[in-house]
Coordinates of C-alpha atoms in Angstrom, one line a residue:
Chain L
N1 CA 88.0 186.4 136.6
A2 CA 86.8 182.8 136.8
G3 CA 84.0 181.8 134.5
V4 CA 80.7 180.3 135.4
M5 CA 81.3 177.2 137.4
Q6 CA 79.0 174.2 137.6
N7 CA 79.2 171.1 139.7
P8 CA 79.1 168.3 139.4
R9 CA 80.1 168.0 135.8
H10 CA 78.5 164.5 135.6
L11 CA 75.8 163.1 137.8
V12 CA 74.3 159.7 137.8
R13 CA 71.1 159.0 139.7
R14 CA 68.6 156.1 139.8
R15 CA 65.0 156.7 139.2
G16 CA 63.3 158.2 142.2
Q17 CA 66.4 159.8 143.6
E18 CA 67.0 163.6 143.9
A19 CA 69.5 165.5 141.8
R20 CA 71.0 168.8 142.9
L21 CA 72.9 170.9 140.4
R22 CA 75.0 173.8 141.5
C23 CA 76.0 177.0 139.6
S24 CA 78.3 179.7 140.7
P25 CA 78.0 182.8 138.5
M26 CA 80.8 184.9 137.3
K27 CA 82.1 187.3 139.9
G28 CA 79.9 190.4 140.0
H29 CA 77.0 188.8 138.1
S30 CA 73.6 188.8 139.8
H31 CA 71.5 187.3 137.0
V32 CA 71.4 183.5 136.7
Y33 CA 69.7 181.4 134.0
W34 CA 69.2 177.6 133.7
Y35 CA 68.8 175.9 130.3
R36 CA 68.3 172.2 129.5
Q37 CA 69.6 170.4 126.4
L38 CA 67.9 167.1 125.8
P39 CA 69.6 164.6 123.6
E40 CA 69.4 165.6 119.9
E41 CA 67.6 168.8 120.8
G42 CA 68.5 172.5 121.2
L43 CA 68.8 174.3 124.5
K44 CA 65.5 175.3 126.2
F45 CA 65.1 178.0 128.8
M46 CA 64.0 176.8 132.2
V47 CA 64.3 179.6 134.8
Y48 CA 65.7 183.1 135.3
L49 CA 66.7 184.2 138.8
Q50 CA 68.2 187.1 140.6
K51 CA 69.5 187.0 144.2
E52 CA 66.7 185.6 146.3
N53 CA 64.1 186.1 143.6
I54 CA 62.7 183.9 140.8
I55 CA 62.0 186.3 137.9
D56 CA 60.7 183.8 135.3
E57 CA 60.1 180.1 135.7
S58 CA 57.9 179.7 132.7
G59 CA 60.2 177.0 131.2
M60 CA 60.3 174.8 134.4
P61 CA 58.2 171.6 134.5
K62 CA 55.4 172.2 137.0
E63 CA 56.3 169.3 139.2
R64 CA 59.5 167.9 140.7
F65 CA 61.7 170.9 139.5
S66 CA 62.7 173.8 141.6
A67 CA 65.4 176.5 141.6
E68 CA 66.9 179.0 144.0
F69 CA 69.6 181.6 144.1
P70 CA 70.2 182.5 147.7
K71 CA 71.8 185.7 149.0
E72 CA 74.9 183.7 149.8
G73 CA 76.2 180.7 147.8
P74 CA 75.5 179.2 144.5
S75 CA 72.3 178.8 142.5
I76 CA 70.7 175.3 142.9
L77 CA 68.6 173.5 140.4
R78 CA 66.8 170.6 142.3
I79 CA 65.1 167.7 140.6
Q80 CA 63.1 165.5 142.9
Q81 CA 62.2 161.9 142.0
V82 CA 64.1 161.8 138.8
V83 CA 62.9 159.9 135.8
R84 CA 64.7 158.7 132.7
G85 CA 63.3 161.6 130.7
D86 CA 65.3 164.0 132.9
S87 CA 68.5 162.7 131.5
A88 CA 70.0 165.8 129.8
A89 CA 72.7 168.4 129.9
Y90 CA 71.8 171.3 132.2
F91 CA 73.6 174.6 131.6
C92 CA 73.8 177.6 133.8
A93 CA 74.5 181.1 132.5
S94 CA 75.0 184.4 134.2
S95 CA 74.9 188.1 133.2
P96 CA 76.0 191.3 135.0
P97 CA 73.6 193.5 137.0
T98 CA 73.6 196.1 134.2
D99 CA 70.9 195.9 131.6
P100 CA 71.2 192.2 130.6
R101 CA 69.8 192.9 127.1
G102 CA 73.0 194.6 126.1
D103 CA 75.3 191.8 127.1
T104 CA 75.7 188.2 126.4
Q105 CA 74.9 185.5 128.9
Y106 CA 78.0 183.6 129.9
F107 CA 77.6 179.9 130.0
G108 CA 79.1 177.3 132.3
P109 CA 80.4 173.9 131.1
G110 CA 77.1 172.1 132.1
T111 CA 76.1 169.2 134.2
R112 CA 75.3 166.0 132.4
L113 CA 72.7 164.1 134.3
T114 CA 72.1 160.4 133.6
V115 CA 69.2 158.7 135.1
L116 CA 69.4 154.9 135.3
Chain Z
K1 CA 55.8 181.8 120.4
Q2 CA 59.3 182.4 119.1
E3 CA 60.8 179.7 117.0
V4 CA 64.4 179.7 115.7
T5 CA 65.4 177.6 112.8
Q6 CA 68.9 176.9 111.6
I7 CA 69.9 175.6 108.1
P8 CA 71.7 173.4 107.3
A9 CA 71.5 171.0 110.2
A10 CA 75.0 169.7 109.2
L11 CA 77.7 170.8 106.9
S12 CA 81.0 169.2 105.8
V13 CA 83.5 171.3 103.9
P14 CA 87.2 171.1 102.9
E15 CA 89.6 173.3 104.7
G16 CA 89.9 176.8 103.3
E17 CA 86.4 177.1 102.1
N18 CA 84.2 180.1 102.9
L19 CA 80.8 179.1 104.3
V20 CA 77.5 180.6 105.4
L21 CA 75.2 179.4 108.2
N22 CA 71.6 180.5 108.2
C23 CA 69.3 181.3 111.0
S24 CA 65.7 182.5 110.9
F25 CA 63.3 183.5 113.7
T26 CA 59.5 184.0 113.7
D27 CA 59.0 187.0 116.0
S28 CA 61.0 190.2 115.2
A29 CA 60.5 191.6 118.8
I30 CA 64.0 190.7 120.0
Y31 CA 66.6 192.6 121.9
N32 CA 69.6 190.9 120.2
L33 CA 70.7 187.9 118.3
Q34 CA 73.8 185.9 119.2
W35 CA 75.9 183.2 117.7
F36 CA 77.5 180.6 119.9
R37 CA 79.9 177.8 119.4
Q38 CA 79.5 174.5 121.3
D39 CA 82.2 171.9 121.3
P40 CA 81.3 168.2 122.2
G41 CA 80.8 167.8 125.9
K42 CA 81.6 171.5 126.6
G43 CA 79.7 174.7 127.3
L44 CA 78.8 177.5 125.0
T45 CA 81.2 180.2 123.8
S46 CA 79.7 183.4 122.6
L47 CA 81.0 184.4 119.1
L48 CA 79.1 187.4 118.1
L49 CA 76.2 189.5 119.5
I50 CA 74.2 191.8 117.3
Q51 CA 71.9 194.3 118.9
S52 CA 68.4 194.7 117.4
S53 CA 69.4 198.1 116.0
Q54 CA 72.5 196.8 114.3
R55 CA 73.0 195.2 110.9
E56 CA 76.2 193.2 111.4
Q57 CA 79.1 192.4 113.6
T58 CA 82.6 191.1 112.8
S59 CA 85.3 189.3 114.7
G60 CA 88.3 188.0 112.9
R61 CA 87.2 185.5 110.2
L62 CA 83.6 185.7 111.4
N63 CA 80.9 188.1 110.2
A64 CA 77.3 187.9 111.3
S65 CA 74.4 189.9 109.8
L66 CA 70.9 190.6 111.0
D67 CA 67.8 191.5 109.1
K68 CA 65.3 191.9 111.8
S69 CA 62.4 192.8 109.6
S70 CA 62.7 189.5 107.6
G71 CA 63.7 187.5 110.7
R72 CA 67.0 186.3 109.3
S73 CA 70.6 186.2 110.3
T74 CA 73.7 184.7 108.6
L75 CA 77.0 183.7 110.0
Y76 CA 79.8 183.9 107.5
I77 CA 83.1 182.0 108.2
A78 CA 86.0 182.9 106.0
A79 CA 88.9 180.5 105.1
S80 CA 87.6 177.7 107.3
Q81 CA 90.0 175.6 109.4
P82 CA 89.7 172.2 111.1
G83 CA 89.6 174.0 114.4
D84 CA 86.3 175.6 113.4
S85 CA 84.6 172.2 113.6
A86 CA 81.9 172.4 116.2
T87 CA 78.2 173.0 116.6
Y88 CA 77.1 176.6 115.9
L89 CA 74.0 177.8 117.7
C90 CA 71.9 180.9 116.9
A91 CA 69.8 182.4 119.7
V92 CA 67.6 185.4 120.0
L93 CA 67.1 187.3 123.3
E94 CA 63.4 188.1 123.8
Y95 CA 61.4 189.9 126.4
G96 CA 62.2 188.6 129.8
N97 CA 65.8 188.0 129.0
K98 CA 65.2 184.5 127.7
L99 CA 67.4 183.1 125.0
V100 CA 65.6 181.1 122.4
F101 CA 67.9 178.7 120.6
G102 CA 67.9 177.0 117.3
A103 CA 68.8 173.4 117.0
G104 CA 72.3 174.2 115.7
T105 CA 74.4 173.5 112.6
I106 CA 77.1 170.8 113.0
L107 CA 80.1 171.9 111.1
R108 CA 83.0 169.7 110.1
V109 CA 86.0 171.1 108.3
K110 CA 88.1 168.5 106.7
S111 CA 91.9 168.9 106.5

């Protein structure tokens, strides 16, 4: 059973460009979470999605950031008009469709975004 | 608002030493507490998960305890090895299935 997959692993963008980060959850998992780790800081929750639904986006910046988890295909975290402050490691995690409170979230290797 | 604090921020010990990492949280309304390991440039690996109704969990040389009423957890590592060198993260799962992380303890075990 392959783990959580994220691509690309490293992404370089210039200010004003768009960044698209992809996450394929573990097989059979229907809950996806995105976290951001800024330099020298801990991981911070961004958004929680189930298939075709955003459950909680309370950690997402109000502007420029969006996330989706379509019926088919990976979850996408999209950052429009990137700024230098968006440079960070973005981690995706997934958990099974059973009660997620009883299981850990399984993390991917992360995408390291650098904005020039 | 839940806040998770980890002490110490960094720790350097000689190989073979037993050590304790500390974690505290401000809101006891949690579903579980987890300890993760993060290696440089890598993702997170779950080490131990303690449900809110449990007091401790053990896996090999690792033992984690939870005192929910006082908002504290400790991770005990026995007979440390250089391969244990990593950042250790404590996280609580709160309502809405959000993990709230501490800033981590950077551990270096010297051979």
